Amino acid sequence: MRGKVTLRLAQVITHAALLAACSGAGPDPRGPGTVQMADLLEELAATVDPMRFEYASSAWLDSMSKVDPPSGLNERLLFHAKFATQLLGSGRFEEAADRYDDVLEEITRNLSRVEPEFGLEVRSLRAVGYFLRAVLENCVRPGATARCLVPIGPDGEYPEPRRSWAAIRAYESLLERAPYDLAARWALNLAYMTVGAYPDSVPPQWLIPPRVFDSEHDVKRFHDIAPDLGLHVRAHAGGSIMDDFDGDGYLDLVVSSWGLLDQLRYFRNNADGSFTERTVEAGLEGIVGGLNIVQTDYNNDGHLDIMVLRGGWVPFGFPNSLLRNNGDGTFEDVTAEAGLLEPYYPTQTATWGDFDNDGWLDVYIGNEAWYGADFPSQLFRNNRDGTFTDVAREVGAQVVAVVKAVASGDIDNDGWLDLYLSRRGEPNVLLRNAGLDDAGQWRFVDVSREAGVQQPIYSFTTWFWDYDNDGWQDIFVSGFRSPLGDVAAEYLGSRHTSELPRLYRNNGDGTFSDVTVTTRLNKIMFTMGGNFGDLDNDGHLDIYVGTGDMDFRAIVPNRMFRSAEGTFFQDVTTSGGFGHMSKGHGVAFGDLDNDGDQDIYAQMGGAHEFDVAHSVLFHNPGHGNHWITLELEGVQSNRPAIGARITVTLETPQGYRDIFRTVTSGGSFGASSLQQEIGLGQATGIRGVTVTWPATGNSYVYDNVTMDRMYRIREGDAVPTPVTLERLQFPSGSGR
């Protein structure tokens, strides 16, 4: 079936809501390209078949309410259970519980004809409905972060605990029937936390002991200050960018939400400790949807542009958007003008880089070829006139697969950016950029097998980084297949079958070594989003992962891992207050208040209508280490210097030490600032900063820089320019 449906994506700011809120606000600041894209997106959303987009639960229910249930017992039970689950997805919790109860009653009358596992599944969904309603009523509130952080302490006890107690009774009833159900055991312990009765009141046979949540290092508490700054965006899963879009030196925020009618939102840093939403004034009204967003400067004009990726996880295409920054506080959708509109495929991932080293940024888009569809990934070469041409096939970079993430980096330090693709259900792919041959032909070569980087088979987020500071780009790729009870199994020290991440160390000879176990990253991450940065300015890169799944029962705390001097990683989730139980997606690191350390913005939310959450901004408390911030500007190279390599040589009491960084926005979900915020630990001075520019390969050494300062370095200039910005005073955080 196909026809007009209403996609009611509840409780987020939609295009229509924004129009109503801003009626009478003056002339429309949108350019014609934006108006055309807004109309196209609205038209496409109105014609989506709910049977192909089950996350729009209300539309699905509208359609299926006109359908008679099947006559056969098992088919009828499946129909009603699915109907109940969609009621749950739409936030109609009471109706869902009643429908689940009806299914359970019919199962009871026909015990010999129904598989026992089906009844347990229904009980599990019925129980999580109670718990999720408790979370929605208590945790998904401005300033209520303490009610969302696992383990929930006394300051997070729910003031309205009735639903939590209902969940406790439902989970205990389920566990009496299936005491081996670790997913139910996990949720039961969380429910007891919300009513302040953990651990003492948890039945001993089902208790998950408090010690399993202990951090391996005290990284100090990062408080959520998003509500105090008006940055607690209530949304579904989506992306985030932390960067300077108006050129005043202060980092702004852009946030997306994947619902087909969820409005993209832009928050300007006022440079006084506050932010103002400028979505309408920036001409972004009607730019909706997007599971991921990433910044670029595709036309080398010095103004950061935005790409919005749409259609991920669904078997049909939606157009992406390229939003040109006009440099006057407004953006315009130039997707069609740039040649990026058609054909459009489902995607949620892209990486910008100068793959042909001509000084202009190209973009590789990893598309999702669900069920054997012919949705190839695309490499759009920048024509240097505002347009792009897809050259993926001719350069050997066309991959047809369900690509969940893509990243670019230089694996062999030859100056040519390579590509890594994370694929669902297939070995991952590493494409080495062979550069230009004698005939001027540009080619990529698949070196996945010989490099040894094809695992895990079910993967998601990925990035290039130099985790061990040896000057060679390593690869991190997360796992994304985890049976629901495995998280509890890991905390309890039991065996499990989850797909674990991989950390591949670059051997410097075209091969990589899997060091996941030796670096202690062999943990269940179940990662939907993630990024890296330096929590404590010690010069070693740390990891924050946003966790979860489309399944309502995937209630997994987001996790933070600190690098211990580049040798192994420590779980610091609890000590830092990062274990948010909402589903996590776009993660961005950046120094929002110009105090020299990185803050963390995490966009939260799930896929279904009711599964919304508030974004969080974890404010860095500071750790007393030195730092330097470098803003690079390319001339022959691309203007934002993406792909430029930086070496900071430090003087320390133990001798000289090098720290290596590459200009990038970080992970494949969430975009950190392109200015490089580099922790220097307890260095006594900087011996020099070396910058290698991507288009030319030329290196420049700067020995006239000092610690705890920001500098702008322009390609070709002999001396860096000091930048002085006001240190902003942010509130301490009401969401403690």
XYZ file of C-alpha atoms in Angstrom:
736
model
C 0.000 0.000 0.000
C 1.087 3.548 -0.628
C -0.731 6.761 0.040
C -0.938 9.920 2.081
C -0.307 9.316 5.752
C 0.281 11.531 8.715
C 3.676 10.985 10.304
C 3.142 12.127 13.848
C 6.615 12.396 15.308
C 5.756 13.364 18.830
C 7.278 15.908 21.169
C 10.053 17.349 19.054
C 10.225 20.667 17.255
C 8.953 20.081 13.725
C 8.877 22.314 10.684
C 5.207 23.130 11.297
C 5.803 23.928 14.969
C 8.637 26.244 14.056
C 6.424 28.030 11.530
C 3.724 28.542 14.136
C 6.171 29.769 16.756
C 7.673 32.313 14.382
C 4.581 33.549 12.559
C 4.756 37.242 11.897
C 8.527 37.274 12.401
C 9.185 39.261 9.201
C 10.464 38.404 5.729
C 11.414 34.820 4.990
C 15.220 34.646 5.262
C 15.376 31.440 3.247
C 16.917 31.221 -0.183
C 15.071 29.559 -3.079
C 17.116 26.362 -2.771
C 16.074 25.997 0.865
C 12.402 26.568 0.058
C 12.555 23.953 -2.679
C 14.259 21.412 -0.416
C 11.807 22.084 2.425
C 8.889 21.494 0.053
C 10.488 18.325 -1.295
C 11.129 16.907 2.172
C 7.586 17.677 3.284
C 6.175 16.053 0.151
C 8.305 12.930 0.558
C 7.358 12.591 4.228
C 3.672 12.810 3.356
C 3.885 9.964 0.862
C 5.912 7.448 2.873
C 4.336 4.042 3.202
C 4.172 3.333 6.968
C 4.702 -0.356 6.245
C 8.191 0.608 5.054
C 8.825 3.079 7.879
C 7.639 1.325 11.005
C 9.262 3.902 13.295
C 6.376 6.277 12.499
C 4.160 4.227 14.780
C 1.054 6.416 14.598
C 0.965 6.179 10.819
C 1.427 2.405 11.028
C -1.412 2.160 13.534
C -3.686 4.332 11.371
C -3.159 1.933 8.483
C -3.349 -1.334 10.392
C -6.429 -0.350 12.414
C -8.370 -0.760 9.161
C -7.095 -4.312 8.681
C -8.869 -7.361 10.091
C -6.629 -9.572 12.270
C -5.667 -12.973 10.813
C -7.863 -15.926 11.755
C -5.097 -18.381 12.677
C -4.078 -18.391 16.344
C -0.353 -17.766 16.003
C -0.778 -15.234 13.214
C -3.454 -13.426 15.234
C -1.261 -13.329 18.345
C 1.654 -11.977 16.329
C -0.588 -9.304 14.818
C -1.866 -8.110 18.194
C 1.611 -8.218 19.750
C 2.943 -6.109 16.858
C 0.011 -3.730 17.259
C 0.777 -3.406 20.984
C 4.430 -2.734 20.259
C 3.503 0.037 17.835
C 1.172 1.493 20.478
C 4.221 1.506 22.722
C 6.247 3.173 19.966
C 3.678 5.941 19.654
C 3.692 6.599 23.412
C 0.223 5.165 24.046
C 1.475 3.180 27.023
C -1.845 2.301 28.687
C -3.332 0.982 25.452
C -0.163 -1.001 24.796
C -0.324 -2.623 28.241
C -3.973 -3.540 27.730
C -3.231 -5.050 24.332
C -0.295 -7.043 25.732
C -2.571 -8.279 28.542
C -5.117 -9.444 25.960
C -2.390 -11.361 24.150
C -1.220 -12.977 27.401
C -4.777 -14.013 28.281
C -5.192 -15.705 24.916
C -1.820 -17.415 25.331
C -2.967 -18.728 28.728
C -6.072 -20.219 27.110
C -3.943 -21.917 24.460
C -0.754 -22.883 26.291
C -0.254 -26.118 24.373
C -0.454 -24.365 21.015
C 1.902 -21.417 21.650
C 5.664 -21.479 22.029
C 6.626 -20.493 25.609
C 9.275 -18.068 24.299
C 6.576 -15.990 22.626
C 4.790 -15.423 25.925
C 8.064 -14.413 27.571
C 8.724 -11.941 24.759
C 5.326 -10.337 25.282
C 5.917 -10.104 29.033
C 9.301 -8.514 28.389
C 7.818 -5.819 26.150
C 4.963 -5.225 28.589
C 7.464 -4.702 31.413
C 9.687 -2.327 29.454
C 6.625 -0.257 28.589
C 6.124 0.532 32.282
C 9.793 1.320 32.752
C 10.070 3.544 29.691
C 7.035 5.525 30.781
C 8.722 6.063 34.140
C 11.852 7.253 32.361
C 9.851 9.556 30.080
C 7.997 11.107 33.016
C 11.037 11.543 35.254
C 14.309 11.398 33.335
C 13.346 13.115 30.069
C 12.958 16.460 31.776
C 15.132 19.585 31.665
C 17.664 19.517 34.490
C 16.935 15.888 35.374
C 20.200 14.352 34.193
C 20.895 12.773 37.588
C 17.779 10.622 37.085
C 19.279 9.267 33.860
C 22.820 8.373 34.943
C 23.624 4.721 35.632
C 24.063 3.856 38.446
C 21.279 6.173 39.621
C 22.140 7.555 43.044
C 20.043 9.156 45.790
C 19.981 12.494 43.928
C 18.367 10.721 40.973
C 15.475 9.053 42.765
C 12.267 9.515 40.768
C 9.727 11.877 42.362
C 6.948 10.037 40.507
C 7.800 6.359 41.134
C 4.463 4.676 40.395
C 5.468 3.443 36.935
C 8.811 2.239 38.250
C 7.092 0.067 40.825
C 4.818 -1.327 38.112
C 7.918 -2.163 36.095
C 9.510 -3.833 39.119
C 6.464 -6.060 39.608
C 6.385 -6.919 35.900
C 10.083 -7.775 35.784
C 9.937 -9.879 38.935
C 6.995 -11.788 37.478
C 8.970 -12.359 34.284
C 12.052 -13.502 36.172
C 10.036 -16.001 38.184
C 9.170 -17.633 34.861
C 12.586 -17.084 33.250
C 15.265 -16.608 35.937
C 17.947 -16.834 33.232
C 16.672 -13.660 31.474
C 19.617 -11.303 31.996
C 17.936 -8.469 30.098
C 15.068 -8.530 32.609
C 17.537 -8.765 35.493
C 19.403 -5.729 34.197
C 16.220 -3.677 33.828
C 14.971 -4.765 37.254
C 18.094 -3.374 38.903
C 17.717 -0.100 37.015
C 14.083 0.146 38.083
C 15.030 -0.369 41.727
C 17.602 2.433 41.362
C 14.884 4.853 40.232
C 12.876 4.331 43.441
C 15.885 4.576 45.751
C 15.705 0.916 46.734
C 18.893 -0.325 45.084
C 20.732 -2.424 46.151
C 19.123 -3.276 49.484
C 15.655 -4.217 48.212
C 16.668 -6.097 45.075
C 16.035 -9.817 45.554
C 19.512 -11.300 46.140
C 19.230 -13.840 43.350
C 18.728 -11.032 40.829
C 21.015 -8.363 42.252
C 23.716 -6.817 40.076
C 26.198 -5.688 42.744
C 27.118 -1.984 42.959
C 30.858 -2.655 42.660
C 30.501 -3.587 38.962
C 29.756 0.061 38.181
C 32.957 1.369 39.771
C 35.250 3.397 37.527
C 38.826 2.331 36.923
C 40.082 5.900 37.330
C 38.673 9.083 38.853
C 38.399 11.536 35.973
C 36.382 14.085 38.044
C 32.722 14.858 37.579
C 31.510 16.465 34.333
C 28.164 18.150 35.019
C 25.450 18.555 32.401
C 24.924 22.280 31.801
C 22.783 21.995 28.647
C 19.540 23.023 30.457
C 21.198 26.140 31.884
C 22.251 27.231 28.388
C 19.075 26.269 26.541
C 20.929 23.526 24.669
C 18.921 20.565 26.003
C 17.378 19.728 22.636
C 14.565 17.204 22.910
C 14.866 14.945 19.896
C 15.141 11.554 18.316
C 18.484 10.085 17.274
C 20.506 12.547 15.247
C 23.763 14.364 14.779
C 25.646 17.280 16.288
C 28.354 19.699 15.168
C 30.387 21.894 17.502
C 32.220 24.571 15.485
C 32.428 28.265 14.639
C 29.852 29.003 11.951
C 29.788 32.802 12.166
C 33.542 33.392 12.217
C 33.721 35.149 15.578
C 36.061 32.552 17.105
C 33.480 31.062 19.471
C 32.080 27.568 18.929
C 28.415 27.234 18.000
C 26.195 24.132 17.902
C 24.045 22.549 15.209
C 21.782 19.613 16.107
C 19.695 17.300 13.925
C 16.989 14.725 14.656
C 16.181 11.855 12.324
C 12.353 12.064 12.280
C 11.158 12.904 8.791
C 9.722 16.224 9.998
C 12.165 16.995 12.841
C 13.688 20.449 12.417
C 17.456 21.013 12.197
C 18.455 23.540 14.895
C 21.279 26.082 15.060
C 22.498 27.668 18.317
C 24.831 30.652 18.200
C 27.427 31.174 20.915
C 26.887 34.741 22.131
C 30.462 34.964 23.482
C 29.121 35.949 26.904
C 28.336 32.559 28.455
C 24.974 32.159 26.708
C 23.546 30.766 23.464
C 20.681 31.918 21.256
C 18.775 29.728 18.841
C 19.038 31.235 15.342
C 17.391 28.494 13.292
C 14.771 30.683 11.613
C 17.020 33.727 11.257
C 19.667 31.516 9.631
C 17.205 30.484 6.924
C 17.093 26.847 8.022
C 13.355 26.525 8.554
C 12.066 23.394 6.841
C 15.434 21.658 6.716
C 14.238 18.569 8.552
C 15.450 15.067 9.319
C 19.009 13.843 9.269
C 20.528 11.062 11.341
C 23.946 12.653 10.958
C 25.462 16.024 10.091
C 29.021 17.086 9.341
C 30.714 20.418 8.634
C 32.868 21.358 5.651
C 34.010 24.332 3.583
C 33.322 22.982 0.127
C 33.855 26.300 -1.707
C 36.958 27.538 0.180
C 35.315 30.827 1.157
C 36.266 30.574 4.830
C 32.696 29.938 6.036
C 31.837 26.495 7.378
C 29.039 24.735 5.508
C 26.896 21.788 6.650
C 25.976 18.451 5.089
C 22.850 16.661 6.341
C 22.656 12.869 5.789
C 19.206 11.283 5.499
C 17.538 7.908 5.045
C 19.701 5.723 7.272
C 18.148 2.438 8.499
C 15.284 2.558 5.974
C 15.096 0.781 2.607
C 14.276 3.874 0.569
C 16.185 6.995 -0.304
C 15.843 10.533 0.978
C 17.874 13.445 -0.379
C 20.820 14.767 1.567
C 21.364 18.496 1.982
C 24.409 20.659 1.382
C 23.839 23.907 3.268
C 26.046 26.738 2.049
C 27.098 29.245 4.679
C 26.542 32.667 3.137
C 28.813 34.390 5.643
C 26.067 36.741 6.806
C 24.468 34.506 9.429
C 22.331 32.602 6.920
C 22.563 29.285 5.085
C 21.071 28.134 1.804
C 20.396 24.617 0.586
C 22.466 24.255 -2.602
C 22.136 20.479 -2.985
C 20.564 20.614 -6.445
C 22.813 23.434 -7.604
C 25.885 21.445 -6.516
C 24.806 18.300 -8.362
C 24.285 16.328 -5.150
C 20.513 15.896 -5.243
C 19.878 12.911 -7.483
C 19.971 10.008 -7.366
C 19.413 9.865 -3.635
C 19.930 6.782 -1.538
C 19.499 5.946 2.168
C 22.545 7.036 4.155
C 23.750 8.342 7.492
C 27.444 8.755 6.886
C 29.904 10.830 4.875
C 33.489 12.008 5.152
C 34.959 15.165 3.639
C 38.554 15.155 2.445
C 40.736 16.336 -0.406
C 41.179 12.912 -1.951
C 42.875 14.175 -5.130
C 44.994 16.838 -3.367
C 43.844 19.687 -5.582
C 43.097 21.992 -2.654
C 39.309 21.455 -2.739
C 37.293 19.167 -0.475
C 35.573 16.139 -1.975
C 32.996 14.005 -0.163
C 32.543 10.244 0.122
C 29.003 9.131 1.030
C 28.462 5.602 2.320
C 24.997 4.456 1.270
C 22.887 1.579 2.601
C 22.013 -1.076 0.012
C 19.336 -2.882 1.998
C 18.033 -6.242 0.742
C 20.321 -6.257 -2.284
C 19.217 -2.868 -3.603
C 21.504 -1.125 -6.070
C 22.435 1.787 -3.817
C 26.180 2.259 -4.402
C 28.313 4.489 -2.242
C 29.410 7.701 -3.931
C 32.615 9.725 -4.156
C 31.822 13.244 -5.277
C 34.838 15.054 -6.688
C 34.825 18.813 -6.200
C 34.777 20.537 -9.589
C 36.034 23.773 -7.970
C 33.065 25.724 -9.321
C 30.466 24.875 -6.663
C 29.513 21.570 -8.283
C 30.495 17.925 -7.795
C 30.807 14.830 -9.987
C 30.444 11.233 -8.759
C 33.676 9.431 -9.705
C 33.382 6.464 -7.329
C 33.170 3.832 -10.063
C 36.014 5.151 -12.199
C 38.437 5.499 -9.264
C 37.650 2.097 -7.748
C 35.784 3.378 -4.694
C 32.246 2.249 -5.485
C 31.055 -0.136 -2.772
C 27.574 -1.662 -2.695
C 26.726 -2.718 0.866
C 24.901 -1.571 3.971
C 27.530 0.993 4.901
C 26.986 2.194 8.474
C 29.995 4.508 8.751
C 32.896 5.807 6.706
C 36.093 7.590 7.720
C 39.122 8.994 5.925
C 42.753 9.042 7.017
C 46.271 8.566 5.674
C 47.353 5.061 6.674
C 50.826 5.162 5.083
C 51.786 8.839 5.495
C 52.099 9.247 1.726
C 49.942 12.383 1.681
C 46.898 10.724 0.059
C 43.725 10.219 2.095
C 42.507 6.620 2.327
C 39.006 5.332 3.170
C 37.632 2.879 5.726
C 34.052 1.608 5.427
C 32.161 -0.039 8.280
C 29.596 -2.458 6.826
C 26.695 -4.324 8.381
C 26.907 -8.093 8.003
C 29.981 -8.083 5.760
C 33.735 -7.637 6.216
C 34.777 -4.017 6.498
C 36.709 -2.363 3.676
C 39.963 -0.379 3.648
C 40.593 1.461 0.381
C 44.142 2.741 -0.060
C 44.425 5.884 -2.146
C 47.123 5.136 -4.728
C 47.168 8.745 -5.897
C 47.731 9.684 -9.540
C 49.617 7.397 -11.882
C 51.814 8.541 -14.771
C 48.770 8.906 -16.983
C 47.033 11.087 -14.398
C 44.550 8.381 -13.444
C 43.451 8.451 -9.818
C 42.747 5.084 -8.162
C 41.819 3.393 -4.882
C 42.942 -0.145 -4.105
C 41.156 -2.540 -1.733
C 43.769 -3.605 0.840
C 41.327 -4.819 3.500
C 42.482 -8.424 3.686
C 46.224 -7.836 3.667
C 45.877 -4.951 6.143
C 43.936 -7.208 8.532
C 41.122 -4.768 9.368
C 37.934 -6.535 8.194
C 36.390 -7.223 11.610
C 33.903 -6.917 13.225
C 31.338 -8.201 10.763
C 28.498 -6.321 12.483
C 30.051 -2.922 13.022
C 28.998 0.715 13.189
C 30.916 3.821 14.239
C 34.494 4.146 13.000
C 37.326 6.665 12.848
C 41.018 7.165 12.172
C 43.180 8.492 15.009
C 46.657 8.124 16.475
C 45.761 6.629 19.839
C 49.365 5.733 20.779
C 51.084 8.927 19.530
C 53.550 7.214 17.220
C 52.796 9.276 14.109
C 50.748 6.597 12.301
C 46.957 6.631 11.936
C 45.210 3.769 13.721
C 41.600 2.596 13.226
C 38.793 2.195 15.754
C 35.581 0.463 14.688
C 32.764 -0.401 17.076
C 30.649 -3.537 17.271
C 26.890 -3.392 16.854
C 25.336 -6.768 17.612
C 24.466 -7.421 21.214
C 21.754 -9.739 22.554
C 19.775 -7.835 25.149
C 21.078 -9.709 28.173
C 24.739 -9.462 27.246
C 25.311 -6.103 28.933
C 24.311 -7.622 32.272
C 26.436 -10.677 31.471
C 29.520 -8.514 30.940
C 28.987 -6.577 34.169
C 28.573 -9.891 35.990
C 31.717 -11.332 34.414
C 29.788 -13.982 32.471
C 30.330 -15.168 28.925
C 28.429 -13.455 26.125
C 28.178 -13.439 22.331
C 28.146 -9.706 21.598
C 30.132 -8.254 18.717
C 33.026 -6.371 20.299
C 34.823 -3.341 18.865
C 38.252 -3.457 17.272
C 41.217 -1.205 17.796
C 43.718 -1.693 14.990
C 47.239 -0.409 15.597
C 49.061 0.771 12.480
C 52.309 -1.181 12.077
C 53.716 1.356 9.627
C 54.144 -1.250 6.871
C 50.631 -1.407 5.402
C 49.364 -3.828 8.031
C 47.556 -3.406 11.323
C 47.550 -5.384 14.582
C 44.380 -6.021 16.565
C 45.207 -4.604 20.015
C 41.640 -4.565 21.354
C 42.356 -6.990 24.165
C 45.736 -5.608 25.224
C 44.313 -2.064 25.348
C 41.300 -3.348 27.350
C 38.719 -2.097 24.850
C 37.169 -5.554 24.501
C 33.974 -4.246 26.070
C 30.392 -4.242 24.846
C 29.826 -0.803 23.374
C 26.720 -1.333 21.209
C 27.643 1.990 19.673
C 25.263 4.154 17.615
C 27.492 7.202 17.813
C 30.837 8.151 19.230
C 33.863 10.364 19.027
C 37.228 10.956 20.613
C 38.941 13.782 22.469
C 41.153 14.497 25.448
C 39.214 14.560 28.715
C 42.055 15.635 30.989
C 44.522 17.376 28.618
C 47.175 14.729 29.168
C 47.860 14.506 25.441
C 46.256 11.064 25.027
C 42.972 10.579 23.189
C 39.927 9.192 25.009
C 36.639 7.702 23.721
C 32.991 8.527 24.377
C 30.400 6.173 22.869
C 26.661 6.683 22.586
C 24.918 3.339 22.951
C 21.591 1.741 22.165
C 19.460 0.139 19.514
C 16.066 0.469 17.871
C 14.714 -2.116 20.348
C 12.936 -0.457 23.279
C 14.665 -2.830 25.674
C 18.182 -1.715 24.728
C 18.720 0.428 27.833
C 22.500 0.619 27.902
C 24.464 3.418 29.587
C 26.671 5.488 27.316
C 30.328 4.876 28.138
C 33.578 6.837 28.464
C 37.039 5.294 28.194
C 40.157 7.186 29.220
C 43.530 6.447 27.670
C 46.183 5.630 30.254
C 49.229 7.152 28.552
C 48.323 5.553 25.225
C 48.844 1.997 26.491
C 45.375 0.881 27.595
C 41.941 2.349 28.308
C 40.110 2.742 31.608
C 36.340 2.808 32.013
C 35.612 6.169 33.681
C 31.885 6.237 32.933
C 30.703 6.465 36.532
C 33.334 8.814 37.954
C 32.738 11.325 35.158
C 28.940 11.029 35.251
C 28.692 9.942 31.609
C 26.502 6.825 31.918
C 23.314 8.297 30.477
C 20.675 5.613 29.927
C 19.051 7.400 26.956
C 20.130 6.203 23.553
C 23.198 8.157 22.457
C 24.089 9.247 18.953
C 25.979 12.352 17.736
C 28.970 13.162 19.976
C 31.114 16.295 19.621
C 34.175 17.405 21.585
C 35.234 21.056 21.754
C 36.309 23.914 23.985
C 33.062 25.852 24.224
C 34.164 28.214 27.002
C 37.772 28.831 25.837
C 39.362 27.582 29.040
C 41.674 25.185 27.229
C 39.894 21.872 27.870
C 37.277 20.043 25.865
C 33.606 19.895 26.735
C 31.353 17.176 25.306
C 27.995 17.604 23.612
C 26.000 14.411 23.092
C 22.795 14.277 21.066
C 20.399 11.749 22.596
C 17.291 9.941 21.418
C 15.983 6.808 19.748
C 14.126 5.982 16.560
C 10.478 5.579 17.539
C 8.032 8.427 18.069
C 8.003 8.394 21.854
C 11.707 7.528 22.174
C 12.985 11.057 22.604
C 15.580 12.438 24.978
C 17.380 15.661 25.816
C 20.865 16.378 24.554
C 23.515 16.865 27.216
C 26.519 19.165 27.483
C 29.135 17.762 29.835
C 31.203 20.667 31.131
C 34.860 19.845 31.693
C 35.876 20.615 35.315
C 39.542 21.030 34.360
C 42.518 18.920 35.361
C 45.394 21.378 35.711
C 47.262 20.312 32.571
C 48.657 22.566 29.850
C 47.189 22.963 26.376
C 47.453 24.636 22.998
C 44.699 25.321 20.450
C 45.558 25.597 16.770
C 43.270 26.916 14.045
C 44.721 26.120 10.625
C 43.877 27.937 7.392
C 44.844 26.401 4.076
C 45.824 28.453 1.038
C 46.983 25.930 -1.546
C 45.379 23.276 0.631
C 41.655 23.237 1.425
C 40.696 26.260 3.515
C 39.786 24.427 6.787
C 42.974 22.301 6.395
C 41.172 18.970 6.769
C 43.839 16.279 6.563
C 46.694 18.519 7.723
C 49.102 16.759 10.106
C 50.375 18.409 13.284
C 53.290 17.436 15.488
C 53.737 19.232 18.806
C 57.175 18.597 20.308
C 57.188 19.153 24.060
C 59.838 19.686 26.685
C 59.106 17.571 29.759
C 61.062 16.595 32.879
C 61.536 13.185 31.225
C 62.827 14.627 27.931
C 61.235 15.473 24.605
C 57.781 14.134 23.765
C 55.809 14.323 20.502
C 52.035 14.615 20.232
C 50.489 13.923 16.829
C 47.154 15.189 15.551
C 45.354 15.322 12.207
C 42.762 17.982 11.385
C 39.431 16.184 11.322
C 36.004 16.409 12.928
C 36.625 13.056 14.611
C 34.189 10.172 14.698
C 31.671 9.185 12.074
C 28.675 10.314 14.167
C 28.988 13.728 15.739
C 31.451 16.332 14.523
C 34.031 17.948 16.794
C 35.487 21.378 16.093
C 38.099 21.531 13.333
C 40.325 23.712 15.489
C 42.745 21.351 17.173
C 42.533 21.490 20.965
C 45.620 19.646 22.135
C 46.382 18.683 25.734
C 50.044 18.985 26.733
C 49.976 17.314 30.150
C 52.656 18.523 32.566
C 55.035 19.765 29.841
C 57.455 22.528 30.776
C 57.448 24.095 27.321
C 56.915 23.681 23.578
C 60.023 23.059 21.513
C 58.144 23.443 18.240
C 54.974 22.829 16.227
C 55.246 21.197 12.798
C 52.386 21.421 10.297
C 52.338 19.325 7.125
C 49.808 20.697 4.638
C 47.733 18.173 2.670
C 47.719 19.554 -0.890
C 51.442 20.189 -1.182
C 53.001 17.961 1.459
C 55.069 20.941 2.583
C 56.020 21.067 6.264
C 56.597 24.189 8.326
C 58.084 24.353 11.814
C 56.999 27.011 14.285
C 59.176 27.445 17.364
C 57.708 30.701 18.621
C 54.610 29.342 20.371
C 53.866 29.038 24.058
C 51.600 26.824 26.120
C 48.043 27.708 27.172
C 47.405 29.884 24.121
C 45.429 29.747 20.903
C 47.067 30.404 17.530
C 45.910 30.753 13.951
C 48.354 29.319 11.423
C 47.923 30.241 7.762
C 49.587 28.070 5.144
C 52.777 29.724 3.966
C 53.049 32.217 6.838
C 56.294 32.071 8.784
C 54.802 33.150 12.096
C 51.555 31.975 13.751
C 49.060 34.604 14.872
C 48.004 34.592 18.540
C 44.232 34.619 19.046
C 42.707 36.109 22.176
C 39.181 35.112 23.107
C 37.184 35.816 26.239
C 37.072 32.939 28.670
C 33.376 32.300 29.169
C 31.735 31.649 32.501
C 29.242 28.816 32.292
C 26.839 27.776 35.069
C 27.830 24.871 37.271
C 24.985 22.679 36.030
C 21.448 22.152 37.292
C 21.370 18.564 36.053
C 23.735 17.265 38.738
